[in-house]
Amino acid sequence: MAPGSGVGCPTRRIEVAWRRRRSGREVTVTAPVNATAEVALPGGATHVVGSGRHRLRP
């Protein structure tokens, strides 16, 4: 998925953004209320996140 893109779901959009930092990459995922998202990161790690904004570092 491209940086700053999103995916539609029945309730609202799930948004994903990523950027490079000195300490490595950072992925931000925003899921709507009452939704979960499974996020696959580079390196094979996966995370399941609930509603809200989440910052992950692969």
PDB file of N, CA and C in Angstrom:
ATOM      1  N   MET A   1       0.843  -1.158   0.000  1.00  0.00           N
ATOM      2  CA  MET A   1       0.000   0.000   0.000  1.00  0.00           C
ATOM      3  C   MET A   1       0.900   1.237   0.000  1.00  0.00           C
ATOM      4  N   ALA A   2       0.515   2.226  -0.738  1.00  0.00           N
ATOM      5  CA  ALA A   2       1.302   3.457  -0.830  1.00  0.00           C
ATOM      6  C   ALA A   2       1.146   4.294   0.441  1.00  0.00           C
ATOM      7  N   PRO A   3       2.172   5.090   0.767  1.00  0.00           N
ATOM      8  CA  PRO A   3       2.063   5.933   1.965  1.00  0.00           C
ATOM      9  C   PRO A   3       0.867   6.876   1.860  1.00  0.00           C
ATOM     10  N   GLY A   4       0.158   7.010   2.956  1.00  0.00           N
ATOM     11  CA  GLY A   4      -0.979   7.918   2.985  1.00  0.00           C
ATOM     12  C   GLY A   4      -2.228   7.384   2.304  1.00  0.00           C
ATOM     13  N   SER A   5      -2.291   6.080   2.052  1.00  0.00           N
ATOM     14  CA  SER A   5      -3.472   5.533   1.401  1.00  0.00           C
ATOM     15  C   SER A   5      -4.391   4.875   2.417  1.00  0.00           C
ATOM     16  N   GLY A   6      -5.493   4.378   1.953  1.00  0.00           N
ATOM     17  CA  GLY A   6      -6.449   3.757   2.859  1.00  0.00           C
ATOM     18  C   GLY A   6      -7.263   2.700   2.155  1.00  0.00           C
ATOM     19  N   VAL A   7      -8.033   1.980   2.929  1.00  0.00           N
ATOM     20  CA  VAL A   7      -8.889   0.918   2.430  1.00  0.00           C
ATOM     21  C   VAL A   7     -10.278   1.136   3.006  1.00  0.00           C
ATOM     22  N   GLY A   8     -11.300   0.978   2.186  1.00  0.00           N
ATOM     23  CA  GLY A   8     -12.666   1.119   2.674  1.00  0.00           C
ATOM     24  C   GLY A   8     -13.097  -0.118   3.444  1.00  0.00           C
ATOM     25  N   CYS A   9     -13.904   0.072   4.456  1.00  0.00           N
ATOM     26  CA  CYS A   9     -14.517  -1.031   5.191  1.00  0.00           C
ATOM     27  C   CYS A   9     -15.968  -0.627   5.422  1.00  0.00           C
ATOM     28  N   PRO A  10     -16.820  -1.543   5.878  1.00  0.00           N
ATOM     29  CA  PRO A  10     -18.246  -1.211   6.001  1.00  0.00           C
ATOM     30  C   PRO A  10     -18.553   0.017   6.861  1.00  0.00           C
ATOM     31  N   THR A  11     -17.727   0.305   7.861  1.00  0.00           N
ATOM     32  CA  THR A  11     -18.043   1.427   8.742  1.00  0.00           C
ATOM     33  C   THR A  11     -17.360   2.728   8.332  1.00  0.00           C
ATOM     34  N   ARG A  12     -16.091   2.675   7.960  1.00  0.00           N
ATOM     35  CA  ARG A  12     -15.302   3.842   7.540  1.00  0.00           C
ATOM     36  C   ARG A  12     -14.020   3.367   6.897  1.00  0.00           C
ATOM     37  N   ARG A  13     -13.107   4.297   6.648  1.00  0.00           N
ATOM     38  CA  ARG A  13     -11.814   3.961   6.053  1.00  0.00           C
ATOM     39  C   ARG A  13     -10.787   3.554   7.097  1.00  0.00           C
ATOM     40  N   ILE A  14      -9.964   2.586   6.738  1.00  0.00           N
ATOM     41  CA  ILE A  14      -8.779   2.252   7.523  1.00  0.00           C
ATOM     42  C   ILE A  14      -7.619   2.928   6.807  1.00  0.00           C
ATOM     43  N   GLU A  15      -6.904   3.797   7.503  1.00  0.00           N
ATOM     44  CA  GLU A  15      -5.830   4.575   6.877  1.00  0.00           C
ATOM     45  C   GLU A  15      -4.466   4.073   7.316  1.00  0.00           C
ATOM     46  N   VAL A  16      -3.527   4.134   6.370  1.00  0.00           N
ATOM     47  CA  VAL A  16      -2.152   3.692   6.631  1.00  0.00           C
ATOM     48  C   VAL A  16      -1.197   4.753   6.107  1.00  0.00           C
ATOM     49  N   ALA A  17      -0.206   5.080   6.899  1.00  0.00           N
ATOM     50  CA  ALA A  17       0.851   6.001   6.475  1.00  0.00           C
ATOM     51  C   ALA A  17       2.177   5.461   6.994  1.00  0.00           C
ATOM     52  N   TRP A  18       3.248   5.734   6.279  1.00  0.00           N
ATOM     53  CA  TRP A  18       4.558   5.324   6.774  1.00  0.00           C
ATOM     54  C   TRP A  18       5.573   6.403   6.424  1.00  0.00           C
ATOM     55  N   ARG A  19       6.641   6.415   7.225  1.00  0.00           N
ATOM     56  CA  ARG A  19       7.730   7.352   6.936  1.00  0.00           C
ATOM     57  C   ARG A  19       9.031   6.818   7.508  1.00  0.00           C
ATOM     58  N   ARG A  20      10.090   7.338   6.953  1.00  0.00           N
ATOM     59  CA  ARG A  20      11.428   6.966   7.425  1.00  0.00           C
ATOM     60  C   ARG A  20      11.870   7.941   8.486  1.00  0.00           C
ATOM     61  N   ARG A  21      12.488   7.405   9.520  1.00  0.00           N
ATOM     62  CA  ARG A  21      13.060   8.216  10.604  1.00  0.00           C
ATOM     63  C   ARG A  21      14.506   7.780  10.789  1.00  0.00           C
ATOM     64  N   ARG A  22      15.245   8.547  11.531  1.00  0.00           N
ATOM     65  CA  ARG A  22      16.631   8.151  11.810  1.00  0.00           C
ATOM     66  C   ARG A  22      16.699   6.809  12.513  1.00  0.00           C
ATOM     67  N   SER A  23      15.703   6.543  13.370  1.00  0.00           N
ATOM     68  CA  SER A  23      15.683   5.293  14.125  1.00  0.00           C
ATOM     69  C   SER A  23      15.087   4.130  13.326  1.00  0.00           C
ATOM     70  N   GLY A  24      14.650   4.377  12.100  1.00  0.00           N
ATOM     71  CA  GLY A  24      14.054   3.334  11.265  1.00  0.00           C
ATOM     72  C   GLY A  24      12.725   3.794  10.696  1.00  0.00           C
ATOM     73  N   ARG A  25      11.954   2.862  10.225  1.00  0.00           N
ATOM     74  CA  ARG A  25      10.647   3.182   9.648  1.00  0.00           C
ATOM     75  C   ARG A  25       9.580   3.229  10.737  1.00  0.00           C
ATOM     76  N   GLU A  26       8.536   3.998  10.455  1.00  0.00           N
ATOM     77  CA  GLU A  26       7.400   4.082  11.366  1.00  0.00           C
ATOM     78  C   GLU A  26       6.124   3.973  10.535  1.00  0.00           C
ATOM     79  N   VAL A  27       5.235   3.089  10.943  1.00  0.00           N
ATOM     80  CA  VAL A  27       3.965   2.879  10.261  1.00  0.00           C
ATOM     81  C   VAL A  27       2.849   3.349  11.190  1.00  0.00           C
ATOM     82  N   THR A  28       1.956   4.188  10.681  1.00  0.00           N
ATOM     83  CA  THR A  28       0.809   4.651  11.457  1.00  0.00           C
ATOM     84  C   THR A  28      -0.454   4.075  10.825  1.00  0.00           C
ATOM     85  N   VAL A  29      -1.252   3.398  11.631  1.00  0.00           N
ATOM     86  CA  VAL A  29      -2.503   2.791  11.176  1.00  0.00           C
ATOM     87  C   VAL A  29      -3.640   3.407  11.979  1.00  0.00           C
ATOM     88  N   THR A  30      -4.700   3.843  11.295  1.00  0.00           N
ATOM     89  CA  THR A  30      -5.879   4.376  11.959  1.00  0.00           C
ATOM     90  C   THR A  30      -7.066   3.519  11.562  1.00  0.00           C
ATOM     91  N   ALA A  31      -7.694   2.900  12.567  1.00  0.00           N
ATOM     92  CA  ALA A  31      -8.866   2.053  12.332  1.00  0.00           C
ATOM     93  C   ALA A  31     -10.092   2.723  12.949  1.00  0.00           C
ATOM     94  N   PRO A  32     -11.244   2.643  12.278  1.00  0.00           N
ATOM     95  CA  PRO A  32     -12.451   3.268  12.808  1.00  0.00           C
ATOM     96  C   PRO A  32     -12.985   2.544  14.048  1.00  0.00           C
ATOM     97  N   VAL A  33     -13.917   3.167  14.719  1.00  0.00           N
ATOM     98  CA  VAL A  33     -14.546   2.610  15.914  1.00  0.00           C
ATOM     99  C   VAL A  33     -15.146   1.238  15.588  1.00  0.00           C
ATOM    100  N   ASN A  34     -14.975   0.309  16.508  1.00  0.00           N
ATOM    101  CA  ASN A  34     -15.507  -1.048  16.395  1.00  0.00           C
ATOM    102  C   ASN A  34     -14.919  -1.851  15.239  1.00  0.00           C
ATOM    103  N   ALA A  35     -13.700  -1.511  14.830  1.00  0.00           N
ATOM    104  CA  ALA A  35     -13.033  -2.251  13.755  1.00  0.00           C
ATOM    105  C   ALA A  35     -11.681  -2.736  14.239  1.00  0.00           C
ATOM    106  N   THR A  36     -11.175  -3.766  13.589  1.00  0.00           N
ATOM    107  CA  THR A  36      -9.808  -4.221  13.817  1.00  0.00           C
ATOM    108  C   THR A  36      -9.108  -4.299  12.471  1.00  0.00           C
ATOM    109  N   ALA A  37      -7.801  -4.184  12.503  1.00  0.00           N
ATOM    110  CA  ALA A  37      -7.013  -4.280  11.281  1.00  0.00           C
ATOM    111  C   ALA A  37      -5.807  -5.173  11.551  1.00  0.00           C
ATOM    112  N   GLU A  38      -5.511  -6.059  10.615  1.00  0.00           N
ATOM    113  CA  GLU A  38      -4.304  -6.869  10.707  1.00  0.00           C
ATOM    114  C   GLU A  38      -3.256  -6.207   9.832  1.00  0.00           C
ATOM    115  N   VAL A  39      -2.131  -5.830  10.427  1.00  0.00           N
ATOM    116  CA  VAL A  39      -1.086  -5.083   9.746  1.00  0.00           C
ATOM    117  C   VAL A  39       0.132  -5.982   9.573  1.00  0.00           C
ATOM    118  N   ALA A  40       0.547  -6.187   8.340  1.00  0.00           N
ATOM    119  CA  ALA A  40       1.745  -6.977   8.046  1.00  0.00           C
ATOM    120  C   ALA A  40       2.888  -6.004   7.779  1.00  0.00           C
ATOM    121  N   LEU A  41       3.938  -6.107   8.565  1.00  0.00           N
ATOM    122  CA  LEU A  41       5.081  -5.199   8.448  1.00  0.00           C
ATOM    123  C   LEU A  41       6.222  -5.865   7.695  1.00  0.00           C
ATOM    124  N   PRO A  42       7.137  -5.059   7.145  1.00  0.00           N
ATOM    125  CA  PRO A  42       8.325  -5.634   6.525  1.00  0.00           C
ATOM    126  C   PRO A  42       9.067  -6.504   7.540  1.00  0.00           C
ATOM    127  N   GLY A  43       9.584  -7.594   7.098  1.00  0.00           N
ATOM    128  CA  GLY A  43      10.274  -8.500   8.004  1.00  0.00           C
ATOM    129  C   GLY A  43       9.377  -9.629   8.478  1.00  0.00           C
ATOM    130  N   GLY A  44       8.087  -9.569   8.123  1.00  0.00           N
ATOM    131  CA  GLY A  44       7.184 -10.662   8.440  1.00  0.00           C
ATOM    132  C   GLY A  44       6.360 -10.520   9.705  1.00  0.00           C
ATOM    133  N   ALA A  45       6.607  -9.498  10.516  1.00  0.00           N
ATOM    134  CA  ALA A  45       5.817  -9.326  11.739  1.00  0.00           C
ATOM    135  C   ALA A  45       4.404  -8.876  11.380  1.00  0.00           C
ATOM    136  N   THR A  46       3.410  -9.394  12.109  1.00  0.00           N
ATOM    137  CA  THR A  46       2.035  -8.939  11.935  1.00  0.00           C
ATOM    138  C   THR A  46       1.486  -8.483  13.283  1.00  0.00           C
ATOM    139  N   HIS A  47       0.611  -7.506  13.220  1.00  0.00           N
ATOM    140  CA  HIS A  47      -0.028  -6.959  14.423  1.00  0.00           C
ATOM    141  C   HIS A  47      -1.521  -6.808  14.142  1.00  0.00           C
ATOM    142  N   VAL A  48      -2.343  -7.122  15.114  1.00  0.00           N
ATOM    143  CA  VAL A  48      -3.775  -6.856  15.032  1.00  0.00           C
ATOM    144  C   VAL A  48      -4.047  -5.675  15.953  1.00  0.00           C
ATOM    145  N   VAL A  49      -4.609  -4.612  15.374  1.00  0.00           N
ATOM    146  CA  VAL A  49      -4.876  -3.401  16.155  1.00  0.00           C
ATOM    147  C   VAL A  49      -6.369  -3.118  16.156  1.00  0.00           C
ATOM    148  N   GLY A  50      -6.846  -2.508  17.221  1.00  0.00           N
ATOM    149  CA  GLY A  50      -8.248  -2.122  17.337  1.00  0.00           C
ATOM    150  C   GLY A  50      -8.445  -0.701  16.873  1.00  0.00           C
ATOM    151  N   SER A  51      -9.618  -0.163  17.157  1.00  0.00           N
ATOM    152  CA  SER A  51      -9.928   1.186  16.713  1.00  0.00           C
ATOM    153  C   SER A  51      -8.981   2.201  17.338  1.00  0.00           C
ATOM    154  N   GLY A  52      -8.744   3.277  16.597  1.00  0.00           N
ATOM    155  CA  GLY A  52      -7.838   4.317  17.051  1.00  0.00           C
ATOM    156  C   GLY A  52      -6.597   4.396  16.185  1.00  0.00           C
ATOM    157  N   ARG A  53      -5.660   5.239  16.595  1.00  0.00           N
ATOM    158  CA  ARG A  53      -4.403   5.433  15.863  1.00  0.00           C
ATOM    159  C   ARG A  53      -3.286   4.669  16.557  1.00  0.00           C
ATOM    160  N   HIS A  54      -2.511   3.942  15.762  1.00  0.00           N
ATOM    161  CA  HIS A  54      -1.431   3.110  16.309  1.00  0.00           C
ATOM    162  C   HIS A  54      -0.149   3.368  15.520  1.00  0.00           C
ATOM    163  N   ARG A  55       0.954   3.519  16.227  1.00  0.00           N
ATOM    164  CA  ARG A  55       2.264   3.678  15.605  1.00  0.00           C
ATOM    165  C   ARG A  55       3.071   2.414  15.826  1.00  0.00           C
ATOM    166  N   LEU A  56       3.539   1.831  14.734  1.00  0.00           N
ATOM    167  CA  LEU A  56       4.301   0.587  14.798  1.00  0.00           C
ATOM    168  C   LEU A  56       5.670   0.811  14.172  1.00  0.00           C
ATOM    169  N   ARG A  57       6.653   0.124  14.698  1.00  0.00           N
ATOM    170  CA  ARG A  57       8.016   0.212  14.140  1.00  0.00           C
ATOM    171  C   ARG A  57       8.492  -1.189  13.790  1.00  0.00           C
ATOM    172  N   PRO A  58       8.667  -1.420  12.485  1.00  0.00           N
ATOM    173  CA  PRO A  58       9.137  -2.756  12.064  1.00  0.00           C
ATOM    174  C   PRO A  58      10.545  -3.039  12.519  1.00  0.00           C
TER     175      PRO A  58
END
